[in-house]
Short mmCIF file of C-alpha atoms and ligand atoms in Angstrom, two decimals:
data_model
loop_
_atom_site.label_atom_id
_atom_site.label_comp_id
_atom_site.label_asym_id
_atom_site.label_seq_id
_atom_site.Cartn_x
_atom_site.Cartn_y
_atom_site.Cartn_z
CA UNK A 1 15.50 -3.04 -24.90
CA UNK A 2 13.19 -0.83 -26.74
CA UNK A 3 12.64 2.57 -25.60
CA UNK A 4 9.06 1.72 -24.53
CA UNK A 5 10.28 -1.25 -22.31
CA UNK A 6 12.92 0.79 -21.01
CA UNK A 7 10.12 3.12 -19.29
CA UNK A 8 7.68 0.81 -18.00
CA UNK A 9 10.91 -1.09 -16.50
CA UNK A 10 11.26 3.27 -15.51
CA UNK A 11 14.03 3.08 -16.39
CA UNK A 12 15.76 6.89 -18.12
CA UNK A 13 14.50 7.45 -21.61
CA UNK A 14 17.28 8.11 -23.82
CA UNK A 15 16.57 11.54 -26.56
CA UNK A 16 18.27 12.50 -29.07
CA UNK A 17 19.31 15.95 -28.13
CA UNK A 18 19.73 17.56 -31.20
CA UNK A 19 15.98 16.73 -32.06
CA UNK A 20 14.82 18.51 -28.24
CA UNK A 21 16.47 21.68 -29.50
CA UNK A 22 14.86 24.90 -29.38
CA UNK A 23 11.83 24.22 -32.08
CA UNK A 24 10.03 21.22 -31.11
CA UNK A 25 7.30 19.88 -31.35
CA UNK A 26 5.84 20.63 -28.09
CA UNK A 27 6.63 22.46 -25.00
CA UNK A 28 5.91 21.34 -21.13
CA UNK A 29 5.63 23.84 -18.85
CA UNK A 30 6.48 22.89 -14.96
CA UNK A 31 9.04 19.67 -14.46
CA UNK A 32 6.52 17.69 -12.20
CA UNK A 33 4.56 14.68 -12.44
CA UNK A 34 2.55 15.93 -15.00
CA UNK A 35 5.09 17.76 -16.89
CA UNK A 36 7.25 14.52 -16.55
CA UNK A 37 4.81 11.89 -17.89
CA UNK A 38 4.34 13.83 -20.88
CA UNK A 39 7.56 14.68 -21.60
CA UNK A 40 8.15 10.44 -20.98
CA UNK A 41 4.63 9.77 -23.57
CA UNK A 42 5.57 12.44 -25.86
CA UNK A 43 8.59 10.21 -26.09
CA UNK A 44 7.51 6.95 -26.18
CA UNK A 45 5.84 8.77 -29.26
CA UNK A 46 8.26 9.90 -31.21
CA UNK A 47 7.54 13.88 -31.05
CA UNK A 48 10.31 15.97 -30.26
CA UNK A 49 9.72 17.61 -26.71
CA UNK A 50 11.40 20.88 -24.38
CA UNK A 51 10.31 21.13 -20.24
CA UNK A 52 10.78 24.43 -19.55
CA UNK A 53 10.68 24.73 -15.56
CA UNK A 54 11.59 27.48 -13.38
CA UNK A 55 12.92 26.51 -9.93
CA UNK A 56 16.53 24.64 -9.47
CA UNK A 57 15.00 20.94 -9.54
CA UNK A 58 12.27 18.34 -10.93
CA UNK A 59 9.69 17.44 -8.82
CA UNK A 60 7.37 20.45 -7.68
CA UNK A 61 5.23 19.51 -4.88
CA UNK A 62 6.88 15.63 -5.56
CA UNK A 63 9.98 16.81 -3.87
CA UNK A 64 12.27 14.81 -1.28
CA UNK A 65 15.48 16.15 1.03
CA UNK A 66 17.91 14.39 2.86
CA UNK A 67 19.07 16.89 5.03
CA UNK A 68 17.73 15.63 8.40
CA UNK A 69 19.64 12.28 7.18
CA UNK A 70 16.84 10.16 6.15
CA UNK A 71 14.63 10.83 2.92
CA UNK A 72 12.18 12.31 3.90
CA UNK A 73 8.86 13.65 1.75
CA UNK A 74 7.98 17.74 2.33
CA UNK A 75 5.77 17.21 -0.06
CA UNK A 76 4.17 14.15 -0.77
CA UNK A 77 5.00 10.94 1.02
CA UNK A 78 2.63 7.80 -0.36
CA UNK A 79 0.93 5.89 -3.53
CA UNK A 80 -2.26 6.36 -2.63
CA UNK A 81 -4.09 3.58 -4.11
CA UNK A 82 -1.64 1.82 -5.06
CA UNK A 83 -3.55 -0.44 -7.09
CA UNK A 84 -4.85 2.14 -9.38
CA UNK A 85 -1.44 4.42 -8.95
CA UNK A 86 0.73 4.57 -12.91
CA UNK A 87 3.30 4.71 -10.62
CA UNK A 88 3.04 1.70 -8.07
CA UNK A 89 4.67 0.52 -11.65
CA UNK A 90 7.91 1.71 -11.16
CA UNK A 91 8.48 1.96 -7.53
CA UNK A 92 11.69 -0.24 -5.63
CA UNK A 93 11.86 -0.47 -1.96
CA UNK A 94 8.56 0.65 -0.36
CA UNK A 95 6.57 -0.65 2.66
CA UNK A 96 2.14 -0.08 2.94
CA UNK A 97 2.46 1.86 5.13
CA UNK A 98 -1.41 0.65 6.26
CA UNK A 99 0.09 -2.67 6.83
CA UNK A 100 2.50 -0.99 9.84
CA UNK A 101 1.32 2.13 11.13
CA UNK A 102 -0.14 2.38 13.64
CA UNK A 103 -2.89 5.04 14.44
CA UNK A 104 -3.19 6.23 17.83
CA UNK A 105 -6.02 8.98 18.94
CA UNK A 106 -4.41 11.63 21.70
CA UNK A 107 -6.82 13.21 23.89
CA UNK A 108 -4.94 15.57 24.79
CA UNK A 109 -1.65 14.78 27.11
CA UNK A 110 -2.61 10.86 26.56
CA UNK A 111 -3.45 8.00 24.72
CA UNK A 112 -7.22 7.69 23.93
CA UNK A 113 -7.99 3.90 25.15
CA UNK A 114 -8.84 1.27 23.57
CA UNK A 115 -12.15 1.36 24.15
CA UNK A 116 -12.38 5.50 23.59
CA UNK A 117 -10.95 4.30 19.98
CA UNK A 118 -12.50 1.82 19.02
CA UNK A 119 -15.81 4.42 18.91
CA UNK A 120 -14.01 6.89 17.83
CA UNK A 121 -12.87 4.34 14.76
CA UNK A 122 -17.17 2.93 14.07
CA UNK A 123 -17.51 6.54 14.31
CA UNK A 124 -15.35 7.91 11.94
CA UNK A 125 -16.77 4.92 9.26
CA UNK A 126 -19.74 5.87 9.67
CA UNK A 127 -19.10 9.46 8.71
CA UNK A 128 -17.35 8.54 6.09
CA UNK A 129 -20.20 5.72 5.12
CA UNK A 130 -22.42 8.99 5.12
CA UNK A 131 -20.30 11.18 2.66
CA UNK A 132 -21.07 8.27 0.60
CA UNK A 133 -24.29 7.90 1.06
CA UNK A 134 -25.58 11.83 0.96
CA UNK A 135 -27.36 12.69 -2.75
CA UNK A 136 -25.24 14.33 -4.73
CA UNK A 137 -26.43 17.71 -5.68
CA UNK A 138 -23.49 20.62 -7.77
CA UNK A 139 -24.30 23.82 -4.84
CA UNK A 140 -24.09 20.79 -1.57
CA UNK A 141 -20.40 21.55 0.68
CA UNK A 142 -18.89 18.71 2.48
CA UNK A 143 -20.08 19.49 5.48
CA UNK A 144 -23.72 20.24 4.31
CA UNK A 145 -23.98 16.12 4.81
CA UNK A 146 -21.43 15.19 6.79
CA UNK A 147 -22.87 13.74 10.69
CA UNK A 148 -22.29 16.78 13.75
CA UNK A 149 -22.87 16.72 16.54
CA UNK A 150 -21.75 13.33 18.26
CA UNK A 151 -18.92 13.32 20.34
CA UNK A 152 -16.15 12.21 17.22
CA UNK A 153 -18.20 14.59 14.42
CA UNK A 154 -15.40 17.29 15.23
CA UNK A 155 -12.60 15.42 15.65
CA UNK A 156 -13.15 13.56 12.16
CA UNK A 157 -14.20 16.49 10.27
CA UNK A 158 -11.21 18.37 11.57
CA UNK A 159 -9.02 14.87 9.76
CA UNK A 160 -11.07 14.77 6.55
CA UNK A 161 -11.18 18.71 5.46
CA UNK A 162 -7.72 20.19 6.70
CA UNK A 163 -5.37 17.59 7.71
CA UNK A 164 -6.79 15.56 4.29
CA UNK A 165 -7.98 17.42 1.84
CA UNK A 166 -5.84 20.76 3.08
CA UNK A 167 -8.82 22.70 3.23
CA UNK A 168 -11.77 23.03 5.90
CA UNK A 169 -14.92 20.70 4.51
CA UNK A 170 -17.46 23.71 4.35
CA UNK A 171 -15.65 25.26 1.22
CA UNK A 172 -15.36 21.53 -0.59
CA UNK A 173 -17.82 20.30 -2.61
CA UNK A 174 -20.14 17.41 -2.18
CA UNK A 175 -19.68 15.86 -5.62
CA UNK A 176 -16.09 16.35 -6.43
CA UNK A 177 -15.15 15.29 -2.40
CA UNK A 178 -17.27 11.53 -2.89
CA UNK A 179 -15.69 11.13 -6.81
CA UNK A 180 -12.92 12.32 -5.73
CA UNK A 181 -12.27 10.19 -2.80
CA UNK A 182 -9.38 7.12 -2.06
CA UNK A 183 -8.63 3.93 -0.92
CA UNK A 184 -6.16 1.99 0.87
CA UNK A 185 -2.79 0.74 -0.01
CA UNK A 186 -0.88 3.19 0.86
CA UNK A 187 2.43 2.67 -0.18
CA UNK A 188 5.48 4.44 1.42
CA UNK A 189 9.02 4.14 -0.74
CA UNK A 190 11.96 4.39 0.47
CA UNK A 191 13.56 7.06 -1.27
CA UNK A 192 10.39 9.18 -1.38
CA UNK A 193 8.11 9.75 -3.51
CA UNK A 194 10.24 12.83 -4.57
CA UNK A 195 13.69 10.45 -5.21
CA UNK A 196 10.75 8.62 -7.24
CA UNK A 197 9.23 11.03 -9.26
CA UNK A 198 12.49 12.64 -9.58
CA UNK A 199 14.87 9.31 -11.17
CA UNK A 200 11.42 8.79 -13.96
CA UNK A 201 12.68 12.19 -15.12
CA UNK A 202 16.41 11.44 -15.75
CA UNK A 203 17.67 12.03 -18.97
CA UNK A 204 14.55 14.04 -20.27
CA UNK A 205 15.51 17.35 -21.67
CA UNK A 206 14.08 19.85 -18.93
CA UNK A 207 15.27 22.93 -18.73
CA UNK A 208 15.63 24.37 -15.09
CA UNK A 209 15.73 27.69 -14.02
CA UNK A 210 13.46 28.77 -16.92
CA UNK A 211 10.15 30.17 -15.72
CA UNK A 212 7.57 30.45 -18.42
CA UNK A 213 6.33 34.31 -17.67
CA UNK A 214 4.04 34.72 -21.22
CA UNK A 215 2.58 32.10 -23.43
CA UNK A 216 1.53 32.75 -26.84
CA UNK A 217 -0.76 30.97 -28.18
CA UNK A 218 -2.78 33.21 -30.82
CA UNK A 219 -0.76 30.31 -33.46
CA UNK A 220 -0.59 28.68 -35.70
CA UNK A 221 1.78 27.51 -32.93
CA UNK A 222 2.87 28.29 -29.60
CA UNK A 223 5.15 30.92 -28.26
CA UNK A 224 7.18 30.74 -24.38
CA UNK A 225 8.91 33.62 -22.72
CA UNK A 226 10.51 34.47 -19.48
CA UNK A 227 13.94 36.09 -17.98
CA UNK A 228 15.92 33.81 -20.03
CA UNK A 229 14.43 34.24 -24.15
CA UNK A 230 11.77 32.94 -25.61
CA UNK A 231 11.06 29.75 -27.60
CA UNK A 232 9.00 28.50 -30.06
CA UNK A 233 6.97 24.89 -30.63
CA UNK A 234 4.22 23.28 -33.02
CA UNK A 235 2.17 23.13 -29.53
CA UNK A 236 1.77 23.71 -25.03
CA UNK A 237 1.13 21.60 -21.89
CA UNK A 238 0.30 23.74 -19.00
CA UNK A 239 1.56 21.99 -16.14
CA UNK A 240 2.15 24.72 -13.66
CA UNK A 241 0.20 24.41 -10.25
CA UNK A 242 -3.89 26.06 -9.89
CA UNK A 243 -2.33 29.09 -7.13
CA UNK A 244 0.23 29.73 -10.37
CA UNK A 245 -2.29 29.99 -12.60
CA UNK A 246 -4.82 32.00 -10.40
CA UNK A 247 -2.01 34.30 -9.98
CA UNK A 248 -1.33 35.76 -13.32
CA UNK A 249 2.04 34.48 -12.87
CA UNK A 250 2.31 32.94 -17.16
CA UNK A 251 0.29 36.16 -19.47
CA UNK A 252 -2.29 34.27 -21.99
CA UNK A 253 -2.59 35.67 -25.48
CA UNK A 254 -5.14 35.33 -26.11
CA UNK A 255 -6.60 35.95 -22.45
CA UNK A 256 -7.84 32.22 -21.85
CA UNK A 257 -11.47 31.36 -22.58
CA UNK A 258 -13.74 32.23 -19.66
CA UNK A 259 -15.10 29.16 -19.34
CA UNK A 260 -10.93 27.80 -18.51
CA UNK A 261 -10.79 30.36 -15.72
CA UNK A 262 -13.79 29.99 -14.10
CA UNK A 263 -12.47 26.58 -13.74
CA UNK A 264 -9.72 27.73 -12.65
CA UNK A 265 -11.07 29.92 -10.43
CA UNK A 266 -13.42 26.75 -9.29
CA UNK A 267 -10.17 24.50 -8.18
CA UNK A 268 -8.38 26.63 -5.32
CA UNK A 269 -5.23 25.35 -3.78
CA UNK A 270 -5.74 24.09 -0.03
CA UNK A 271 -2.76 24.37 1.79
CA UNK A 272 -0.88 21.09 4.00
CA UNK A 273 2.35 21.98 5.25
CA UNK A 274 4.60 19.10 5.87
CA UNK A 275 7.15 20.23 9.84
CA UNK A 276 9.70 17.59 10.17
CA UNK A 277 12.08 17.34 13.47
CA UNK A 278 15.53 15.17 13.51
CA UNK A 279 15.70 13.46 17.78
CA UNK A 280 17.96 15.36 19.93
CA UNK A 281 19.79 12.31 21.46
CA UNK A 282 18.63 8.42 22.57
CA UNK A 283 14.88 9.46 23.66
CA UNK A 284 12.12 8.05 20.94
CA UNK A 285 9.76 9.61 23.42
CA UNK A 286 7.93 5.81 23.52
CA UNK A 287 6.53 5.77 20.50
CA UNK A 288 7.43 3.09 18.39
CA UNK A 289 8.48 3.59 14.55
CA UNK A 290 5.47 4.45 12.10
CA UNK A 291 3.12 5.35 15.71
CA UNK A 292 0.53 7.52 12.98
CA UNK A 293 -0.88 10.36 16.05
CA UNK A 294 -4.52 12.11 15.29
CA UNK A 295 -5.28 15.02 17.70
CA UNK A 296 -8.82 15.15 19.24
CA UNK A 297 -10.22 18.07 18.27
CA UNK A 298 -10.92 20.99 21.29
CA UNK A 299 -13.35 23.67 22.39
CA UNK A 300 -11.28 26.74 22.62
CA UNK A 301 -7.95 25.07 21.39
CA UNK A 302 -5.78 25.57 18.40
CA UNK A 303 -7.02 22.79 15.81
CA UNK A 304 -4.48 20.30 16.79
CA UNK A 305 -1.24 18.71 14.04
CA UNK A 306 -0.81 15.43 12.23
CA UNK A 307 2.75 12.68 13.40
CA UNK A 308 3.74 9.93 12.05
CA UNK A 309 6.79 9.12 14.34
CA UNK A 310 9.98 7.52 13.85
CA UNK A 311 8.99 6.04 9.64
CA UNK A 312 11.00 3.30 8.38
CA UNK A 313 13.13 3.44 11.81
CA UNK A 314 14.64 6.49 10.84
CA UNK A 315 15.72 9.57 13.53
CA UNK A 316 12.84 12.15 12.61
CA UNK A 317 9.10 12.63 13.44
CA UNK A 318 7.00 14.58 10.49
CA UNK A 319 3.78 16.05 10.93
CA UNK A 320 1.64 17.79 9.22
CA UNK A 321 -1.08 21.41 9.77
CA UNK A 322 -3.94 22.00 7.23
CA UNK A 323 -6.41 24.75 5.97
CA UNK A 324 -7.07 27.63 7.27
CA UNK A 325 -4.70 27.57 10.00
CA UNK A 326 -2.03 26.79 7.79
CA UNK A 327 -2.25 30.03 5.65
CA UNK A 328 -2.30 31.72 8.68
CA UNK A 329 1.07 30.36 10.04
CA UNK A 330 2.12 29.99 6.25
CA UNK A 331 2.10 34.43 6.07
CA UNK A 332 3.33 34.25 9.45
CA UNK A 333 6.58 32.16 8.36
CA UNK A 334 8.77 29.25 9.44
CA UNK A 335 10.28 30.10 13.15
CA UNK A 336 6.09 31.23 13.09
CA UNK A 337 4.87 27.53 12.49
CA UNK A 338 8.52 25.91 14.05
CA UNK A 339 7.07 27.32 17.74
CA UNK A 340 3.55 26.30 16.47
CA UNK A 341 4.38 22.61 16.06
CA UNK A 342 6.88 22.50 19.41
CA UNK A 343 3.39 23.51 21.28
CA UNK A 344 1.46 20.62 19.08
CA UNK A 345 4.06 18.11 20.42
CA UNK A 346 4.31 19.88 24.07
CA UNK A 347 0.85 19.29 24.43
CA UNK A 348 0.71 15.77 23.98
CA UNK A 349 4.82 14.81 25.46
CA UNK A 350 5.56 18.17 28.13
CA UNK A 351 8.72 18.85 28.15
CA UNK A 352 10.70 15.47 27.42
CA UNK A 353 9.11 16.85 23.06
CA UNK A 354 11.16 19.63 23.35
CA UNK A 355 14.47 17.85 25.04
CA UNK A 356 13.82 14.92 22.48
CA UNK A 357 13.77 16.91 19.14
CA UNK A 358 16.39 19.27 17.24
CA UNK A 359 16.56 20.66 13.97
CA UNK A 360 13.47 21.02 12.05
CA UNK A 361 12.12 22.02 8.48
CA UNK A 362 8.66 23.07 7.41
CA UNK A 363 7.66 24.09 4.13
CA UNK A 364 6.77 26.73 2.07
CA UNK A 365 4.57 25.17 -0.18
CA UNK A 366 2.01 28.61 0.31
CA UNK A 367 4.64 30.99 0.23
CA UNK A 368 6.22 29.80 -2.42
CA UNK A 369 5.69 31.43 -6.12
CA UNK A 370 5.67 28.44 -8.11
CA UNK A 371 2.93 26.32 -6.26
CA UNK A 372 1.02 28.67 -4.06
CA UNK A 373 -1.12 25.60 -2.28
CA UNK A 374 -0.52 22.30 -1.88
CA UNK A 375 -3.15 20.38 -3.72
CA UNK A 376 -6.82 21.50 -5.39
CA UNK A 377 -10.14 21.24 -3.79
CA UNK A 378 -13.61 22.43 -6.17
CA UNK A 379 -15.65 24.90 -4.15
CA UNK A 380 -19.58 23.76 -4.36
CA UNK A 381 -21.07 24.31 -7.46
CA UNK A 382 -17.77 23.42 -9.29
CA UNK A 383 -17.69 19.72 -9.34
CA UNK A 384 -16.83 19.88 -13.39
CA UNK A 385 -13.93 22.16 -13.41
CA UNK A 386 -11.11 19.35 -13.35
CA UNK A 387 -13.19 17.73 -16.93
CA UNK A 388 -13.30 21.32 -17.91
CA UNK A 389 -9.53 22.60 -17.25
CA UNK A 390 -8.37 19.81 -19.09
CA UNK A 391 -10.61 20.78 -22.14
CA UNK A 392 -7.79 20.51 -24.79
CA UNK A 393 -8.34 25.02 -26.21
CA UNK A 394 -6.87 25.31 -29.97
CA UNK A 395 -7.95 22.52 -30.82
CA UNK A 396 -4.56 20.95 -29.02
CA UNK A 397 -2.66 23.86 -29.37
CA UNK A 398 -3.03 24.37 -25.83
CA UNK A 399 -3.29 22.02 -23.15
CA UNK A 400 -3.15 21.88 -18.91
CA UNK A 401 -2.41 18.83 -17.08
CA UNK A 402 -1.57 18.49 -13.73
CA UNK A 403 -3.33 17.02 -10.45
CA UNK A 404 -6.21 19.75 -10.24
CA UNK A 405 -7.28 18.16 -13.78
CA UNK A 406 -7.93 14.89 -13.30
CA UNK A 407 -11.31 13.98 -11.93
CA UNK A 408 -10.59 10.47 -10.13
CA UNK A 409 -7.34 11.00 -8.62
CA UNK A 410 -7.06 14.96 -7.95
CA UNK A 411 -4.66 15.94 -5.77
CA UNK A 412 -2.51 13.41 -6.05
CA UNK A 413 0.46 12.22 -7.71
CA UNK A 414 -0.89 9.30 -9.55
CA UNK A 415 -3.48 12.62 -10.67
CA UNK A 416 -0.71 14.70 -12.31
CA UNK A 417 0.57 11.37 -13.46
CA UNK A 418 -2.07 10.36 -16.27
CA UNK A 419 -3.65 13.89 -16.64
CA UNK A 420 0.01 14.29 -18.16
CA UNK A 421 -0.51 11.27 -20.33
CA UNK A 422 -3.58 12.85 -21.58
CA UNK A 423 -2.20 15.92 -22.15
CA UNK A 424 -0.10 14.11 -24.77
CA UNK A 425 -1.97 12.53 -26.00
CA UNK A 426 -4.30 15.40 -27.22
CA UNK A 427 -1.24 18.25 -28.05
C1 LIG B 501 2.50 18.84 1.78
C2 LIG B 501 1.74 18.03 0.22
C3 LIG B 501 1.38 16.33 0.44
C4 LIG B 501 1.38 15.73 -0.58
N1 LIG B 501 1.39 14.48 -0.62
C5 LIG B 501 0.38 13.40 -0.77
C6 LIG B 501 0.19 12.33 -1.31
O1 LIG B 501 0.35 12.11 -0.09
N2 LIG B 501 0.35 11.29 -2.44
C7 LIG B 501 -0.26 12.09 -3.15
O2 LIG B 501 0.04 10.87 -4.52
N3 LIG B 501 0.19 13.45 -3.33
C8 LIG B 501 0.09 14.50 -2.35
N4 LIG B 501 0.59 15.47 -2.86
C9 LIG B 501 0.13 15.96 -4.03
C10 LIG B 501 1.36 16.03 -4.54
O3 LIG B 501 2.09 16.33 -4.39
C11 LIG B 501 0.74 16.44 -6.38
O4 LIG B 501 -0.66 17.23 -6.37
C12 LIG B 501 1.63 16.35 -7.50
O5 LIG B 501 3.11 15.97 -7.40
C13 LIG B 501 1.03 17.26 -8.38
O6 LIG B 501 2.12 17.25 -9.54
P1 LIG B 501 1.68 18.45 -10.88
O7 LIG B 501 2.61 18.22 -11.81
O8 LIG B 501 0.82 18.15 -11.13
O9 LIG B 501 1.99 19.64 -10.63
P2 LIG B 501 3.48 20.64 -9.68
O10 LIG B 501 4.25 19.22 -9.50
O11 LIG B 501 3.31 21.89 -8.85
O12 LIG B 501 4.13 20.56 -11.00
C14 LIG B 501 4.39 21.80 -11.02
C15 LIG B 501 6.12 22.26 -11.30
O13 LIG B 501 5.64 23.68 -12.90
C16 LIG B 501 7.01 24.73 -11.80
N5 LIG B 501 5.90 25.54 -12.28
C17 LIG B 501 5.29 27.22 -12.08
N6 LIG B 501 5.45 28.31 -12.85
C18 LIG B 501 6.36 28.22 -13.61
C19 LIG B 501 6.57 29.07 -14.62
N7 LIG B 501 6.05 30.17 -14.79
N8 LIG B 501 7.07 28.73 -15.40
C20 LIG B 501 7.80 27.16 -15.63
N9 LIG B 501 8.16 26.51 -14.38
C21 LIG B 501 6.86 26.04 -13.29
C22 LIG B 501 6.49 24.21 -10.44
O14 LIG B 501 8.16 24.52 -10.05
C23 LIG B 501 7.00 22.83 -10.76
O15 LIG B 501 7.63 22.50 -10.85
C24 LIG B 501 0.65 17.32 -1.93
C25 LIG B 501 1.54 17.80 -1.40
C26 LIG B 501 1.71 18.47 -0.87
C27 LIG B 501 2.05 19.91 -1.00
#
């Protein structure tokens, strides 16, 4: 089987180590989805590359841990819009989550009745239809087009904003939102999305613990620098998150053009923090595997979290807190986030939750200097920033890739992967 076909089948790509030494054709900064996809594409083209990764692992925001037993994703969880998702071709054992999950709405300490849920779901569909039908104007936020004042509208806005887009709808460009909106099917790989992505990185020329602090693209090639030394190449593909770029963690020489800097500023990182608990004892709270719990927003209470119980029958529950509340908790630290999550679950199950839930894991995407957030949204006025950021600079000598750069699948592993492949062609 040739290298190209092996890639299509998801097998590791063989490469000639001597060809990917200290003077490759292309340097790739970051070994997340975009960097891995770019490296695979370059190898398929017969070009040499080296991936420089700041952290001690591959996968970036796709990261599966087994710290609680079964595979658990601390970052990307679902392969959204599976029919168009480039990673679907590689996925092994998996479930279509839309077909197995039972969606529930919790009102305070009780479940919504069947009639209440049907009413909520109707309102949800009407809310989404209103956004899709709203006239687009560059300055409009999603909230300006959203239905307001209905009994479920605040709950729906919270779900679509903080819990899905990691940012309140008031801060998101309507045009970008509509253009990047996703539909099912949503696949759940049993090995985890991080496990899948790590498998796709096997055999690639990746150097871990190689943080790049400076990138000179003054020409004719590029030079990357860090504590580890320096490396030259013909071209560079930069895949670090917009949080890392906005923090100035990499000094570019010459400075990036004003349009690129404006694009980075227009695509800030939202925050979605993931929290997981391992079950303690035999009590599963009377809840079936794949029960998906959304909570109704209540006046005067903290914005609620959402939960998925016992996926694949595993002994853990995972949940999310997003938007402004996630940033506030992230600044206070993991212990504060865990305490808030325990309180959120106690609001559903009372003291039974505390007895049934043991060890806790909290993701650190907000404070981790290799990410500084979970994924991007476009601010109002900035719907064109993704294309702007993806535009090659210096005749292809410097390209950006990553979820922020994809105008259709922004914020997802699919967008990161496709933008990595596109950058490999452009570089
Ligand atoms: C909680 C959460 C839930 C999510 N859920 C989903 C989901 O269900 N489905 C979905 O499709 N997507 C989801 N996403 C989004 C998805 O994970 C990202 O869009 C995607 O993984 C981004 O890939 P990337 O290659 O663009 O960036 P990254 O994964 O951030 O890769 C960039 C890499 O660059 C490295 N790096 C940083 N600084 C430097 C430096 N100075 N030098 C060298 N390397 C550096 C980082 O360590 C990282 O490995 C989720 C994300 C989070 C955080």
